[in-house]
Structures are given as structure tokens and as C-alpha cells.
Coordinates of C-alpha atoms in Angstrom, one line a residue:
X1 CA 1.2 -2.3 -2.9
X2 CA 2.2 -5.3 -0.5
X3 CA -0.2 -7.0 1.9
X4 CA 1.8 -5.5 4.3
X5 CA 0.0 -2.1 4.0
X6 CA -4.0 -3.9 5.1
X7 CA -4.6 -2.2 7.8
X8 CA -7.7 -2.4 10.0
X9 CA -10.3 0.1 10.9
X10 CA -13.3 -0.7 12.5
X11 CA -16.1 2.1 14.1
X12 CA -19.5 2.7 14.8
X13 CA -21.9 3.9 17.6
X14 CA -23.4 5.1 20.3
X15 CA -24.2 7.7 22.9
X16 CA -24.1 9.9 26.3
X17 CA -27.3 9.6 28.6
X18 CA -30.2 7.6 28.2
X19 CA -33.7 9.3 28.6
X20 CA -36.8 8.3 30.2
X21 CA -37.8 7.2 27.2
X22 CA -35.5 5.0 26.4
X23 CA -36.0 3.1 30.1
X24 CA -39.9 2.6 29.4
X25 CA -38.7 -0.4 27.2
X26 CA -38.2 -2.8 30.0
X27 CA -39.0 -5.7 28.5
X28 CA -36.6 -5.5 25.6
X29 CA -33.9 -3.9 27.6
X30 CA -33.8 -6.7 29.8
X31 CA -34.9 -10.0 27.8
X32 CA -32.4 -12.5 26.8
X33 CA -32.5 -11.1 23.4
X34 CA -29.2 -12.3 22.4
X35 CA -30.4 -16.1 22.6
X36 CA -33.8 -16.5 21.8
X37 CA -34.2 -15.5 17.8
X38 CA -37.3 -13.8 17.1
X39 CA -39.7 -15.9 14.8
X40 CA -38.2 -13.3 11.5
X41 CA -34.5 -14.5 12.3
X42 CA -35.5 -18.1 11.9
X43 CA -34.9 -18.2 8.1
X44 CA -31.4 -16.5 9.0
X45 CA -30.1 -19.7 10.6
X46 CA -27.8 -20.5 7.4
X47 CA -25.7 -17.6 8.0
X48 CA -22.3 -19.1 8.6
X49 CA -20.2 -15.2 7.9
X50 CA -18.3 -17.0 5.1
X51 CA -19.9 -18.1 1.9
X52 CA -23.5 -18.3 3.4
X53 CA -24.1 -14.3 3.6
X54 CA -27.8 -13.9 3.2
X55 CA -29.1 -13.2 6.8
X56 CA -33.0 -13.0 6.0
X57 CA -35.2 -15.3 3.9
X58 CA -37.4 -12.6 3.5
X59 CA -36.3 -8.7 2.5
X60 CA -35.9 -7.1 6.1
X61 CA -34.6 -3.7 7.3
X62 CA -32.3 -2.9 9.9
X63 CA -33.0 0.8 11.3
X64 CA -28.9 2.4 12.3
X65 CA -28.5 5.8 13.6
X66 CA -25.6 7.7 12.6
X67 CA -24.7 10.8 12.9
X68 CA -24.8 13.4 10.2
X69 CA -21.5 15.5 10.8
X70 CA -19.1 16.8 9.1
X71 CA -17.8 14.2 6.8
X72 CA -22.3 12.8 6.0
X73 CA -23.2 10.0 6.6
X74 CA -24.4 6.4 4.8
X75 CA -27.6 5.8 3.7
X76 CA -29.6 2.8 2.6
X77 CA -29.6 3.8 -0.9
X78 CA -25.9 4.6 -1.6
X79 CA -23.9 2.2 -4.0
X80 CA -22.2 0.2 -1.6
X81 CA -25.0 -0.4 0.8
X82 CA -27.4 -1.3 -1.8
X83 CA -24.5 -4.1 -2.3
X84 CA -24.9 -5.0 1.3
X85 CA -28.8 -5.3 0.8
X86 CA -28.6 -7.2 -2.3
X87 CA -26.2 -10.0 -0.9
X88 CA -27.5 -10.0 2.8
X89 CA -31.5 -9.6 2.1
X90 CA -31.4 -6.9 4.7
X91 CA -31.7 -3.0 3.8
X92 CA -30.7 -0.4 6.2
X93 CA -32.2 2.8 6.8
X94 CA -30.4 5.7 8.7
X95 CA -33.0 7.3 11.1
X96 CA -30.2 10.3 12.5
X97 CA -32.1 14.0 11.5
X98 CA -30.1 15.2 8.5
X99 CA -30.8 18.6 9.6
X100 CA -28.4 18.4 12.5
X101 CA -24.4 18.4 12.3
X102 CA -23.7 18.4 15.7
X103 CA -23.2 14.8 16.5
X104 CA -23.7 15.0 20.2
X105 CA -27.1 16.9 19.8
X106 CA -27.9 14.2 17.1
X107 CA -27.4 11.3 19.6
X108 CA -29.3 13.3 22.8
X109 CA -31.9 14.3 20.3
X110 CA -32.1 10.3 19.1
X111 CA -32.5 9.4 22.6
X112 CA -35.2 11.9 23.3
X113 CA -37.3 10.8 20.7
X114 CA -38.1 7.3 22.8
X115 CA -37.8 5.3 20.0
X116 CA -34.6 3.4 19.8
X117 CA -33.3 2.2 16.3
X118 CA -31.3 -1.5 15.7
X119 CA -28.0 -0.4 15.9
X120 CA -26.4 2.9 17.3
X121 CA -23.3 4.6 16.3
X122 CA -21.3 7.4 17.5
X123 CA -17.9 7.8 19.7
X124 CA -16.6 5.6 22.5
X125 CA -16.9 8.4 25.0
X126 CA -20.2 9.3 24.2
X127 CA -21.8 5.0 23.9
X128 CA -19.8 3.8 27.0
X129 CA -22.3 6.5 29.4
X130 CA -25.1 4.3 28.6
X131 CA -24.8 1.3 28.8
X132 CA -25.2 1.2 32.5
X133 CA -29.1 2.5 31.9
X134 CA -29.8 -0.6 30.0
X135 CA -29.8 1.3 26.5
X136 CA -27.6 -1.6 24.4
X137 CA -28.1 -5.3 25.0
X138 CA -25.4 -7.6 26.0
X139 CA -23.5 -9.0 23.2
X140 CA -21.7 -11.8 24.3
X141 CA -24.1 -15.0 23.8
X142 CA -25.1 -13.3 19.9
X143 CA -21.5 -13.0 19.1
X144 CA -21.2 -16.8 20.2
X145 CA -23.9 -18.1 18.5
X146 CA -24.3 -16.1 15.6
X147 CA -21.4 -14.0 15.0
X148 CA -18.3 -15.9 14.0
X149 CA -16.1 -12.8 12.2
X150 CA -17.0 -10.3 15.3
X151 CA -15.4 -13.6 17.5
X152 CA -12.4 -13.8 15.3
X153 CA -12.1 -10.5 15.4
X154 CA -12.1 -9.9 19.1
X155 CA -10.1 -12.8 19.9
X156 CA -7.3 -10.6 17.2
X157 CA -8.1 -7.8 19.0
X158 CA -8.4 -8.2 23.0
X159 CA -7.9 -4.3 23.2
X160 CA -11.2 -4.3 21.1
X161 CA -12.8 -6.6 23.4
X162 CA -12.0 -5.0 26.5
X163 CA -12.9 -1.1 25.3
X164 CA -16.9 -2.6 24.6
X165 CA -17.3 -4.1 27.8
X166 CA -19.3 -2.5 30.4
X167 CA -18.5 -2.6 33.9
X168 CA -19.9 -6.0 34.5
X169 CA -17.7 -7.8 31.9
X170 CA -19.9 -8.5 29.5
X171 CA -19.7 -7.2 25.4
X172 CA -21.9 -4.0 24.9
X173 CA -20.1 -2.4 21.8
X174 CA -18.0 -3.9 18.7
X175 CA -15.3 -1.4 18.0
X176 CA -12.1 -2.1 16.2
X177 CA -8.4 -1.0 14.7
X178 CA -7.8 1.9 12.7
X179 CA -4.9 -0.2 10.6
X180 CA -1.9 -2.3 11.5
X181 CA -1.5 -6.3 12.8
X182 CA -2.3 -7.0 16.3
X183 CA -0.1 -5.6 18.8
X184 CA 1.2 -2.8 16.3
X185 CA 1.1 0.7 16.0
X186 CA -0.1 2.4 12.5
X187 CA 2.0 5.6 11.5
X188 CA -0.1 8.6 10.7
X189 CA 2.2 11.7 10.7
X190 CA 6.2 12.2 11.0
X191 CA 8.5 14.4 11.1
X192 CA 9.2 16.9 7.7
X193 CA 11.5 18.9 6.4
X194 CA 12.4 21.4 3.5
X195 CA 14.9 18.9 2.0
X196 CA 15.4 21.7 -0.9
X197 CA 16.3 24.2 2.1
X198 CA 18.8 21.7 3.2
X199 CA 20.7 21.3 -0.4
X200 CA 20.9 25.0 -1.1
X201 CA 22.4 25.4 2.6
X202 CA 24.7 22.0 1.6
X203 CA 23.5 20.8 5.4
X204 CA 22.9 17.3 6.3
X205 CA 19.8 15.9 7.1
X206 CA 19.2 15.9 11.0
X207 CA 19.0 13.1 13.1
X208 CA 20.0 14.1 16.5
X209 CA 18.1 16.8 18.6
X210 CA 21.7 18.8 18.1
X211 CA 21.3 18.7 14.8
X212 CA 17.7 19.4 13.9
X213 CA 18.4 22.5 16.2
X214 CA 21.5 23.7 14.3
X215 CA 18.9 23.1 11.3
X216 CA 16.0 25.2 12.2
X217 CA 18.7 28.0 13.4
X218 CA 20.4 27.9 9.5
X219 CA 17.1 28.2 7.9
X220 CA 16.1 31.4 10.2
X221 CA 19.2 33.1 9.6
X222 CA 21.2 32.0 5.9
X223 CA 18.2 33.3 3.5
X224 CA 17.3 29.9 2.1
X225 CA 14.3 31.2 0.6
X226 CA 16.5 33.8 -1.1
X227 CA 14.6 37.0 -0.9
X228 CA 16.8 38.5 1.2
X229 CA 15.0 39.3 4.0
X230 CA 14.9 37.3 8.0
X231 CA 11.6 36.5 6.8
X232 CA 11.6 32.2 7.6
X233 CA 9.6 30.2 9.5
X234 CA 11.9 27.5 10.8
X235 CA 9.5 25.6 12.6
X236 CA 5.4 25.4 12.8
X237 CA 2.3 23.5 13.4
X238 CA -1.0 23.5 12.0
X239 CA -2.5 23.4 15.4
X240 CA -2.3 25.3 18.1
X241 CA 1.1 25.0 20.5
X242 CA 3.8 23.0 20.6
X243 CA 2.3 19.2 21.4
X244 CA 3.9 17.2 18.6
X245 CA 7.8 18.3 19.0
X246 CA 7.6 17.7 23.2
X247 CA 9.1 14.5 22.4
X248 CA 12.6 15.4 21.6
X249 CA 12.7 15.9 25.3
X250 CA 11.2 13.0 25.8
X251 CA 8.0 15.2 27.4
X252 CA 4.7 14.3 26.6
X253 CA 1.5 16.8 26.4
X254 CA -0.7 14.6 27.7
X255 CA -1.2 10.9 29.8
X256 CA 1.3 8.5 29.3
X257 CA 2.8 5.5 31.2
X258 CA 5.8 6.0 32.8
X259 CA 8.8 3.7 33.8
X260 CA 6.9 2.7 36.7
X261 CA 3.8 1.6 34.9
X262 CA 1.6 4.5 36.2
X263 CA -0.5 7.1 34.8
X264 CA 0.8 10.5 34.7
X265 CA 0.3 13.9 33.0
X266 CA 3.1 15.0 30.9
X267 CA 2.7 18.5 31.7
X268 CA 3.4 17.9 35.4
X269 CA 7.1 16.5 34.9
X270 CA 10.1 17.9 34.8
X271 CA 11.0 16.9 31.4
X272 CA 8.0 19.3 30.2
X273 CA 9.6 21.8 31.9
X274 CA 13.3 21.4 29.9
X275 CA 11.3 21.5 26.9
X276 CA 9.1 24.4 27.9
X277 CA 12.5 26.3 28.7
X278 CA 14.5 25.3 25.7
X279 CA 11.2 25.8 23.3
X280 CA 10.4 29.4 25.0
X281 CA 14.3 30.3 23.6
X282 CA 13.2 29.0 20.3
X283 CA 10.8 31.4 20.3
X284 CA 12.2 34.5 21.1
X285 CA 15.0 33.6 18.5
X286 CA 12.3 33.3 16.0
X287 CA 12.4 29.3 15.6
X288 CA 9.2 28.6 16.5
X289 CA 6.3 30.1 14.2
X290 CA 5.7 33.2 16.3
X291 CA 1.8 33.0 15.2
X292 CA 1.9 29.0 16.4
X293 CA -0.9 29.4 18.6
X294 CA -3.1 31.9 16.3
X295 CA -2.6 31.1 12.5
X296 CA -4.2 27.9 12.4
X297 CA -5.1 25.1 9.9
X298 CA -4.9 27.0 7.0
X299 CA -0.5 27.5 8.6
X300 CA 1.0 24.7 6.6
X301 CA -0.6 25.6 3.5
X302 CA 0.2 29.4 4.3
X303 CA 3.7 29.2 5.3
X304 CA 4.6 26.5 2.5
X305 CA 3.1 28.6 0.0
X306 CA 4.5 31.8 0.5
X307 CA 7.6 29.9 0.9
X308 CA 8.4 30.7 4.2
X309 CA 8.0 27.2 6.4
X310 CA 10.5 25.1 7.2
X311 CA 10.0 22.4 9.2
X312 CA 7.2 20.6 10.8
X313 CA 5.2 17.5 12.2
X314 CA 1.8 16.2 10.2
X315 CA 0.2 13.5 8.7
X316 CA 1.6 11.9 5.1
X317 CA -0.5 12.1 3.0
X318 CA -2.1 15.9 3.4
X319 CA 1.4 17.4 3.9
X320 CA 2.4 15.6 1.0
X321 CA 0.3 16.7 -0.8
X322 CA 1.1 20.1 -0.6
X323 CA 4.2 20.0 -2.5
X324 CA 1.9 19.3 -5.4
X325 CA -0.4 22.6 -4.9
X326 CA 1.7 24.7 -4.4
X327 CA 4.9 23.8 -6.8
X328 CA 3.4 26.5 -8.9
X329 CA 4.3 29.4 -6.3
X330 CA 7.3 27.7 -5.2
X331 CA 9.1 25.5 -7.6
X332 CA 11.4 23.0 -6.8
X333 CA 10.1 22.3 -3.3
X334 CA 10.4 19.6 -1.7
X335 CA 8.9 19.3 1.7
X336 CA 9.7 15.4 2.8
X337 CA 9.5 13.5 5.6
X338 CA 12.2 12.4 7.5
X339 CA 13.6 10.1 10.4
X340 CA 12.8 11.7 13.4
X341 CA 16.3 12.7 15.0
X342 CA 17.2 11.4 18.2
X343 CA 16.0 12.8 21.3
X344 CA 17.6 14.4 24.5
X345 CA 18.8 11.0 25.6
X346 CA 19.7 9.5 21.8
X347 CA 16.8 7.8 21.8
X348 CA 15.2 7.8 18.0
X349 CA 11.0 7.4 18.9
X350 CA 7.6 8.8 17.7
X351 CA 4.8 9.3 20.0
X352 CA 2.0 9.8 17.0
X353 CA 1.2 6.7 16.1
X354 CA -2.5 6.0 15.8
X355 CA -4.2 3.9 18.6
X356 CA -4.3 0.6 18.6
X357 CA -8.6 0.5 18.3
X358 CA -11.0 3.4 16.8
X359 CA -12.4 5.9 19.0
X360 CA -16.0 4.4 17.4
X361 CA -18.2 1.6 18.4
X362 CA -21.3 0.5 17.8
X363 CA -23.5 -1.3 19.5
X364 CA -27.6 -3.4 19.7
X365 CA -30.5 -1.6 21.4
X366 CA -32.7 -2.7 24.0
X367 CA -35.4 -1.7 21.3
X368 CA -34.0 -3.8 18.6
X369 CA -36.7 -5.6 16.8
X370 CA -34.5 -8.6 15.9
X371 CA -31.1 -9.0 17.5
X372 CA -30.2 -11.8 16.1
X373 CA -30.4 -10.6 12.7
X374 CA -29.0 -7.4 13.9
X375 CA -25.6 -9.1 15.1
X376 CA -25.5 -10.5 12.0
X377 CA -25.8 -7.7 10.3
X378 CA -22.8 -6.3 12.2
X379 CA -21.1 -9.5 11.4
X380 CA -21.3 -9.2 7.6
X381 CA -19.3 -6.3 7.5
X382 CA -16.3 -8.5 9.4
X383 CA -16.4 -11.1 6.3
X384 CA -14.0 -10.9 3.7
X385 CA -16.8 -9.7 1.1
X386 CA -18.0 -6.9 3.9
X387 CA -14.5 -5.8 4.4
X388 CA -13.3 -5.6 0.2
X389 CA -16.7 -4.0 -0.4
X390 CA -16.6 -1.4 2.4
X391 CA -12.8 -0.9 1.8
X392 CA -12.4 -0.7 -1.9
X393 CA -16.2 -0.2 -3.3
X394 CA -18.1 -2.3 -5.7
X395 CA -15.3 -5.2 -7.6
X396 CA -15.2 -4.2 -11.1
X397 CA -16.6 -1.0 -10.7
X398 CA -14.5 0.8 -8.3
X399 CA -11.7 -2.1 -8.2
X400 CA -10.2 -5.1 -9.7
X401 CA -8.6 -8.1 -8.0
X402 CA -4.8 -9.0 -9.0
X403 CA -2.8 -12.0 -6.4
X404 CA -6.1 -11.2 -4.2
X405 CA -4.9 -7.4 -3.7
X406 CA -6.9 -4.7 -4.6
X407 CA -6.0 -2.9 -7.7
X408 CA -8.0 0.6 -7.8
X409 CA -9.8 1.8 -10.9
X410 CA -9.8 5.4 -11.8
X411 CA -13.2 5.9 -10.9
X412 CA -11.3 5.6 -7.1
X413 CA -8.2 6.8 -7.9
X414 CA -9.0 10.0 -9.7
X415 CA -11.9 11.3 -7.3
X416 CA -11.4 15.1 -7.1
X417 CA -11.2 15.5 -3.7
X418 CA -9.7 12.5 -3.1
X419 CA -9.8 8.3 -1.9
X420 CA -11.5 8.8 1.0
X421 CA -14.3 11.3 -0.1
X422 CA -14.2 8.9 -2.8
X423 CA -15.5 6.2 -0.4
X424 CA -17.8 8.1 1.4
X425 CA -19.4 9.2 -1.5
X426 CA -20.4 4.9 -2.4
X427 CA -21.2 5.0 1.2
X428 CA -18.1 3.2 1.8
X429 CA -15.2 4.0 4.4
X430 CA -17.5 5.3 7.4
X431 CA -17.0 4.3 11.1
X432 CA -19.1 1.1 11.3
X433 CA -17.5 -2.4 12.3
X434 CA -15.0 -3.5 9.9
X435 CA -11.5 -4.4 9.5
X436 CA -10.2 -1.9 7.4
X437 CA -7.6 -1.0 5.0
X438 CA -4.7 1.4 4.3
X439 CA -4.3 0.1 0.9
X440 CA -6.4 2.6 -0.4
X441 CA -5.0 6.0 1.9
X442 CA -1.6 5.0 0.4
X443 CA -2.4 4.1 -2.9
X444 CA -4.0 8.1 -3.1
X445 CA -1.2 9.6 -1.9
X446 CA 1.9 10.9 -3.5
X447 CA 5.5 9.6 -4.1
X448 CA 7.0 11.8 -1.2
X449 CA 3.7 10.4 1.0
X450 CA 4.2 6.8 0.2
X451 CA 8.1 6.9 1.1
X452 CA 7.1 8.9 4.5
X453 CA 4.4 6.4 5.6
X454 CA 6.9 3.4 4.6
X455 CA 10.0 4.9 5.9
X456 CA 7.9 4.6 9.7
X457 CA 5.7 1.4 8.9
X458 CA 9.0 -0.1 8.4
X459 CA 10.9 1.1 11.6
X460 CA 10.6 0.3 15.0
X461 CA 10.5 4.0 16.4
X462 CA 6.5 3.9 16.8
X463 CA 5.6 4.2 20.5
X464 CA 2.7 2.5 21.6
X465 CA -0.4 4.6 21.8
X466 CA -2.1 5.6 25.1
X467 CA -4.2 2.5 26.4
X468 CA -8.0 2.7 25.7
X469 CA -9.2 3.2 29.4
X470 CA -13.0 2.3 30.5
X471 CA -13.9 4.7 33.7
X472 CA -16.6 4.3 36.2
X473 CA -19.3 6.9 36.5
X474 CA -17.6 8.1 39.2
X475 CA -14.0 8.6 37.7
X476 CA -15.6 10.2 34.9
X477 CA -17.5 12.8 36.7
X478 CA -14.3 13.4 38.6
X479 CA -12.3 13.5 35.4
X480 CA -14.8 16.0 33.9
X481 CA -15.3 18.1 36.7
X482 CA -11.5 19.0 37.1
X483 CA -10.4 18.9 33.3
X484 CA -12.9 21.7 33.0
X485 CA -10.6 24.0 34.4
X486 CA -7.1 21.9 34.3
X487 CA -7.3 22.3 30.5
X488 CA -8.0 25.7 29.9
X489 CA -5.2 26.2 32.8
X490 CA -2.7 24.1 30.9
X491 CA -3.3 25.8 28.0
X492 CA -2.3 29.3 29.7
X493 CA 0.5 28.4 31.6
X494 CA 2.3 27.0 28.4
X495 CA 1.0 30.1 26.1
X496 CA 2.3 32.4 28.5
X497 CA 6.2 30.4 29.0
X498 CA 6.4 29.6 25.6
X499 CA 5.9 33.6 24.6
X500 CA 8.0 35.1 27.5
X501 CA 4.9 36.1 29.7
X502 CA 6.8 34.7 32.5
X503 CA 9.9 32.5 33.6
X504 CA 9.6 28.8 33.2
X505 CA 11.6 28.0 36.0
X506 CA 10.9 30.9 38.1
X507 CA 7.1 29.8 37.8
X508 CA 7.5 26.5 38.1
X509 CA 6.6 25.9 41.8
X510 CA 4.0 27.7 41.6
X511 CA 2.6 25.5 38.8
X512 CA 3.0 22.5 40.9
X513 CA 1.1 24.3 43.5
X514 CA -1.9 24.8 40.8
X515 CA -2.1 21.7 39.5
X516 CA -2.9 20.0 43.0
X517 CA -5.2 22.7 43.6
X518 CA -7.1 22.1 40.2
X519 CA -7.4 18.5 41.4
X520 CA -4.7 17.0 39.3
X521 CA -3.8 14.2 41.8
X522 CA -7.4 13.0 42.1
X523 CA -7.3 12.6 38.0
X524 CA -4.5 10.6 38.3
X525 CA -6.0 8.5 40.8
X526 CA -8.9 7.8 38.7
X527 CA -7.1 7.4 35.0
X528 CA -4.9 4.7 37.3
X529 CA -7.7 2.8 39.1
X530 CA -9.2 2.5 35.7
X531 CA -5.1 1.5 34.2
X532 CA -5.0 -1.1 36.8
X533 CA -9.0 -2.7 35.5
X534 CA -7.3 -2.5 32.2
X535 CA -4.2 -4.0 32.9
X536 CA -6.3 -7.0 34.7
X537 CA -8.7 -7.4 31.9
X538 CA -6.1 -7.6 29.6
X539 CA -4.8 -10.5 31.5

């Protein structure tokens, strides 16, 4: 594994709407805490985030809450943050309720309790609400004085800097990249393809829009499964509709920016509806999984072990990694990535890339007993020994060092459920502020995984992601208010088209019509006011 596979990840914390509770703290909330250091940080003063890590001359604790969902959560006594404790003096304790999964009733039932921990985690879109109640302390003079990774970091990162800053300018939440250098995009799925499907027809592989359709029509109709019956399912998704493949008509399902640098919604243009059209004949002719918006996760899995899938567009490493459970069933298979073929205008582009920052953050409340040593904190896990031990576990343990790479041990490698359980299960690899690293997620996966991920880390065809756009209260309540019936509209009108319900083009109009009376235009107005602060900020 080459250096060129680090990646970055970086995550953490915080919430939607701020109780009364929370408020009745206005002394904290609204003290200089970031640059007077409370009488415990004095002895902290040596911490230079380098090779003088020990934040606290005395044991302390740092309180965190973090949500217990689906994949846990750390705790204080877990392997890798007992590490954290041992080198920093500072032990963490995790005050989110166990009980509940739901990590949006977690964080409203934190903030109803009145009784604010250090340092909050949770999603961008749930933090950036409240800051403007005074819930998270400005960040800007701690990460000056006392923060000199987080700095680094954000002067690497400007996108990072300008998604945790509130609307007056200043640094509420750390949040950071899910992999990559700055500037680039990470791949995390591409295109793939039965290339065992493709021998027994003797057909090329694709890499024109032509030709992937000529593809997807062979394996419907010349039996490559052999069992002699029109059973094959040329192309599906393990999701529900047809989002991903949109691109070969250079549509997108979502916002993008257009030529003239605006916001727009992909479903609103007429390259959606070329696609719609062209996609709806796919389906009738059997192409298109005819169960694509019913079957579910469980498709790829399905279709691949019964033998019947074809073609599709997912991440590496789990759709890789199905070659390997099911080559029992199916022997010989050989589901691979490919390029992905060029689109309606010859362009060869994917649109999947992963964004340029995590959708995490974390962040200092105005209830923190000791910011100073709480910034720190945060800062550790931006050093070089923060980063190894919450990328790759405990050295000699979990890893060994060879040309200052990391060389995973089997107690990594071989984790039944995999490298990434594997990390969670040390309390490593959550969402908190860090630079991560890919070298693990590609070290776990399999040959045919490894050459997919390389075959795009190595190309030029990775769009760049949607911008990371901060909205106003008031562009977020208008966003809200309409998506709550745009979405579920959207949703219909392609279900119907795609299955013959009624005429793309025929209905077309009509959709127009729809859209502006479901308040479209005023989205767009807000997701570009808030494009135009971005493009500014990034300035």
C-alpha cells in the first residue's frame, strides 16, 4: 500500500434546537472561554500537539456526547481511548443514553436534560441549528492559541473551515475530510460488470453509452447465465430508483452546479427528462431490474446469487466482496469494476465521488468546564500519534510500522466482520476530528476491490462533490417546508415514467408546472443565496 492511499476523515458533533435549559447557562455561553484558561488547564500549558501530548498535570475527564446508533458508539474504557487517556492525562466519558438508537432523539433528549457535556457530536445538519442560541462557544481564539493541528488542518482544508462557521464568521465546529489530498475527490463506488458474462458472450467491455447499452440488451436476451430461460437482470441497484446511472445523460438526481455557476435541481432539466425517456424503454424491455424500486438492499446480494444480475453501480469494497460469498452458488463469477463508458456527449465522468469534508462535526459547549483543555483534547486526535492510533489501533498490537506505513496485524486484518467493525470495536474509526485513513478500507478489501478503487483514484473522471452549503434559519425553514412535499413528489413522478404509468414527454409540462407550484424556485433561490456566501467565503 503506497502513501498515496492516506486518506482523511475527520467527524464529530452536534445538534438541532437548543432548550431552555441549555440558555439558563449565560455566563458560560457567553464568557471569553476560549482565552482565559481556567485555573485546571494551567498545568496544560506544555501542550505543543507534537511531542508534548499530555494536556493535564493532574488525571482529568472530558464528558463527550455521542450518539448511540447503529454502528455504537466509543466509550472511555475501550482499548484505544484508554490509549488516549494514558498519553494525554485526560479520560473521556460518553454521557449519550445507551438505551436510545435514534440519534436525533438522543441529541434533543441531551439537550433537554440542561446539562451540557464538553464536547458534542452528531451530524452537520443537526449542530449548525444551534449555534445561533449560544449552545457551542466560539472557536477561533482556542484553535489559535492552543490548537496547532486543528490550525494546520483548517488552513489544508478551507472547505472544513468554512462548513463550522456560524453566520457571524467565527469557528463553531471542527469537521473534516472523509479521504483524499486537498482539493480532491475520494472514490467510493464505480461502475461494475459481470466480466464472466462478457467472455461467454465474447463481447467487449463497454466504454461508450452505445455500448454499455448494446451490453445490458446481450445479457437480457443471449442466456449468459445458461439455464435457458429470459430470466437476467441486466441492470439493478441496491437502492431504490435509478439515481446512480442518470449520469450517462449527463442528468443529475439531485443539486448540482451548472455551466453558469448556479444551483439547480437535476430533476428539473431537460437532460433528466432524455434519461427518464430512454431509462423508461429500458424498462419495459426488461433492462432495468423490474423490482428496482421494491427489492431493496438485500438486491445485489439476491440477484448476484441466484445468478441473475448483471450490471450495476456500488461501492468497492462490499460489491467486491460478494464475488467471494457467493462463488459457492455461482462459480466462476466475476463481478468487476470497470471504467465508466462515456456519456451522451463522450464525456467519460463519475458523479459518486465522496465529498470533499464529513457530514460530522463536533464542537465546545457553552457548559464546558475547561475549554481550553477541551480544544486540546480535540487537537490530540489531529497529531500524528492521534491520527495512527485512531486509524490503525494500538502499534504493535493491532499494527506494525514498515517505511512509516502501516502494516496491519491479523488481529485487524482477520476481524470477522471486517476492518472497520474491527475499529469500532478498539473504539477506533468513529466520527470525531481526525485526519483519517483509507489505508485500512483498502487493505480489507479484496483483489477485484483494490483494482476498482485504484482504477478511479488513479483517473481523472471524479467530479467534484456538491459544495458543503451553510443556510440561514430562514433558507432552511424554506428549504424544509417545501422539500416536504417536493421529495415525495419527485419520487412519484419518476416511479410512475420510469414504469409506464404515464408519458415522459407527454407529462412533461405539466411537471414543470408542479414544480413551481411546490415552491421549487424559491429553493433554488435559497441553496444559491447560500452558494454565493460560500463562494465568497471561499475567497
Amino acid at each position: 500500500m503506497t502513501k498515496k492511499h492516506a486518506a482523511f476523515v475527520l467527524a464529530a458533533v452536534c445538534g438541532t434546537s437548543l432548550l431552555a435549559g441549555c440558555q439558563s447557562n449565560e455566563k458560560e455561553s457567553t464568557a471569553p472561554a476560549a482565552s482565559t484558561p481556567p485555573a485546571t488547564a494551567a498545568a496544560a500549558q506544555e501542550y505543543n500537539g507534537k511531542d508534548i501530548l499530555k494536556i493535564s498535570e493532574k488525571p482529568a475527564q472530558i464528558t463527550l456526547f455521542y450518539p448511540f446508533g447503529g454502528n455504537g458508539a466509543p466509550k472511555g474504557d475501550m482499548p484505544a481511548w484508554k490509549e488516549v487517556e494514558r498519553i494525554t492525562n485526560v479520560s473521556m466519558k460518553n454521557v449519550a443514553n445507551e438505551s436510545i438508537s435514534d440519534e436525533k432523539q438522543s441529541f434533543n433528549t441531551m439537550l433537554a436534560s440542561a446539562n451540557l457535556p464538553d464536547i458534542i457530536q452528531g451530524m452537520r445538519t443537526t449542530i449548525n441549528p444551534i449555534i445561533s442560541q449560544k449552545a457551542l462557544v466560539p472557536l477561533d481564539d482556542l484553535i489559535e492559541k492552543h490548537a496547532p493541528n486543528i490550525k494546520k488542518f483548517l488552513a489544508d482544508y478551507p472547505e472544513a473551515r468554512r462548513s463550522g462557521s456560524g453566520p457571524d464568521g467565527k469557528i463553531y465546529t471542527i469537521t473534516g475530510t472523509l479521504g483524499g489530498k486537498p482539493g480532491n475527490a475520494v472514490p467510493s463506488s464505480g461502475f461494475f460488470i459481470r466480466q464472466d458474462w462478457l467472455e461467454k458472450l465474447a463481447l467487449k467491455t463497454p466504454t461508450t453509452l452505445d455500448e454499455y447499452e448494446k451490453v445490458l440488451y446481450a445479457f437480457r436476451e443471449k442466456d449468459p447465465n445458461g439455464n435457458g430461460k429470459r430470466d437476467e437482470i441486466p441492470y439493478f441497484f441496491r437502492d431504490k430508483g435509478i439515481q446512480q446511472i442518470l449520469q450517462l445523460w449527463d442528468a443529475y438526481p439531485s443539486w448540482y452546479i451548472g455551466k453558469d455557476d448556479k444551483v439547480h435541481h437535476g430533476k428539473a432539466e431537460p437532460e433528466y427528462q432524455a434519461a427518464l425517456k430512454k431509462l423508461a424503454q429500458w424498462y419495459k424491455d426488461g433492462i432495468i431490474d423490474p423490482e428496482i424500486f421494491t427489492r431493496g438492499s438485500q438486491a445485489r446480494q439476491f440477484l448476484l446469487g441466484n445468478n441473475l444480475g448483471g450490471a450495476t453501480i456500488d461501492w468497492f469494497a462490499s460489491t467486491s466482496a460478494v464475488n467471494d460469498s457467493v462463488k459457492a452458488q455461482v462459480p466462476g463469477i466475476r463481478f468487476a469494476a470497470i471504467a465508466p463508458p462515456a456519456d451522451i456527449n463522450g464525456k467519460v465522468k463519475f458523479n459518486q465521488s465522496r465529498e470533499p469534508i464529513h457530514s460530522f462535526a463536533w464542537g465546545i459547549s457553552s457548559s464546558a468546564k475547561d475549554p481550553v483543555m477541551a480544544v486540546k483534547y480535540m487537537d490530540f486526535f489531529f497529531s500524528e500519534t492521534g491520527e495512527w492510533l485512531m486509524n490503525y489501533g494500538i502499534e504493535g498490537t493491532h499494527y506494525t510500522k514498515k517505511n512509516n506505513e502501516p502494516v496491519l496485524l491479523d488481529a485487524a486484518l482477520k476481524y470477522p466482520s471486517g476492518y472497520p467493525n474491527f475499529l469500532r470495536s478498539i473504539g477506533a474509526g468513529y466520527e470525531i476530528g481526525r485526519r483519517g485513513s483509507l489505508i485500512g478500507e483498502v487493505s480489507s478489501m479484496n483483489e477485484i476491490g483494490k483494482a476498482g478503487f485504484e482504477l478511479y483514484e488513479k483517473s481523472n473522471w471524479l467530479a467534484k462533490p456538491f459544495p458543503v452549503l451553510t443556510f440561514t434559519e430562514a433558507e432552511k425553514k424554506t428549504i424544509d417546508n417545501a422539500l416536504a412535499n417536493l421529495t415525495p413528489y419527485l419520487d412519484e413522478f419518476e416511479q410512475k415514467c420510469l414504469m409506464g404509468a404515464q408519458d415522459v414527454d407527454a407529462s412533461w409540462k405539466k411537471h414543470q408546472d408542479d414544480l413551481q407550484n411546490l415552491n421549487l424556485h424559491k429553493v433554488l433561490e435559497a441553496y444559491n443565496s447560500a452558494y454565493e456566501r460560500y463562494k465568497t467565503e471561499m475567497k
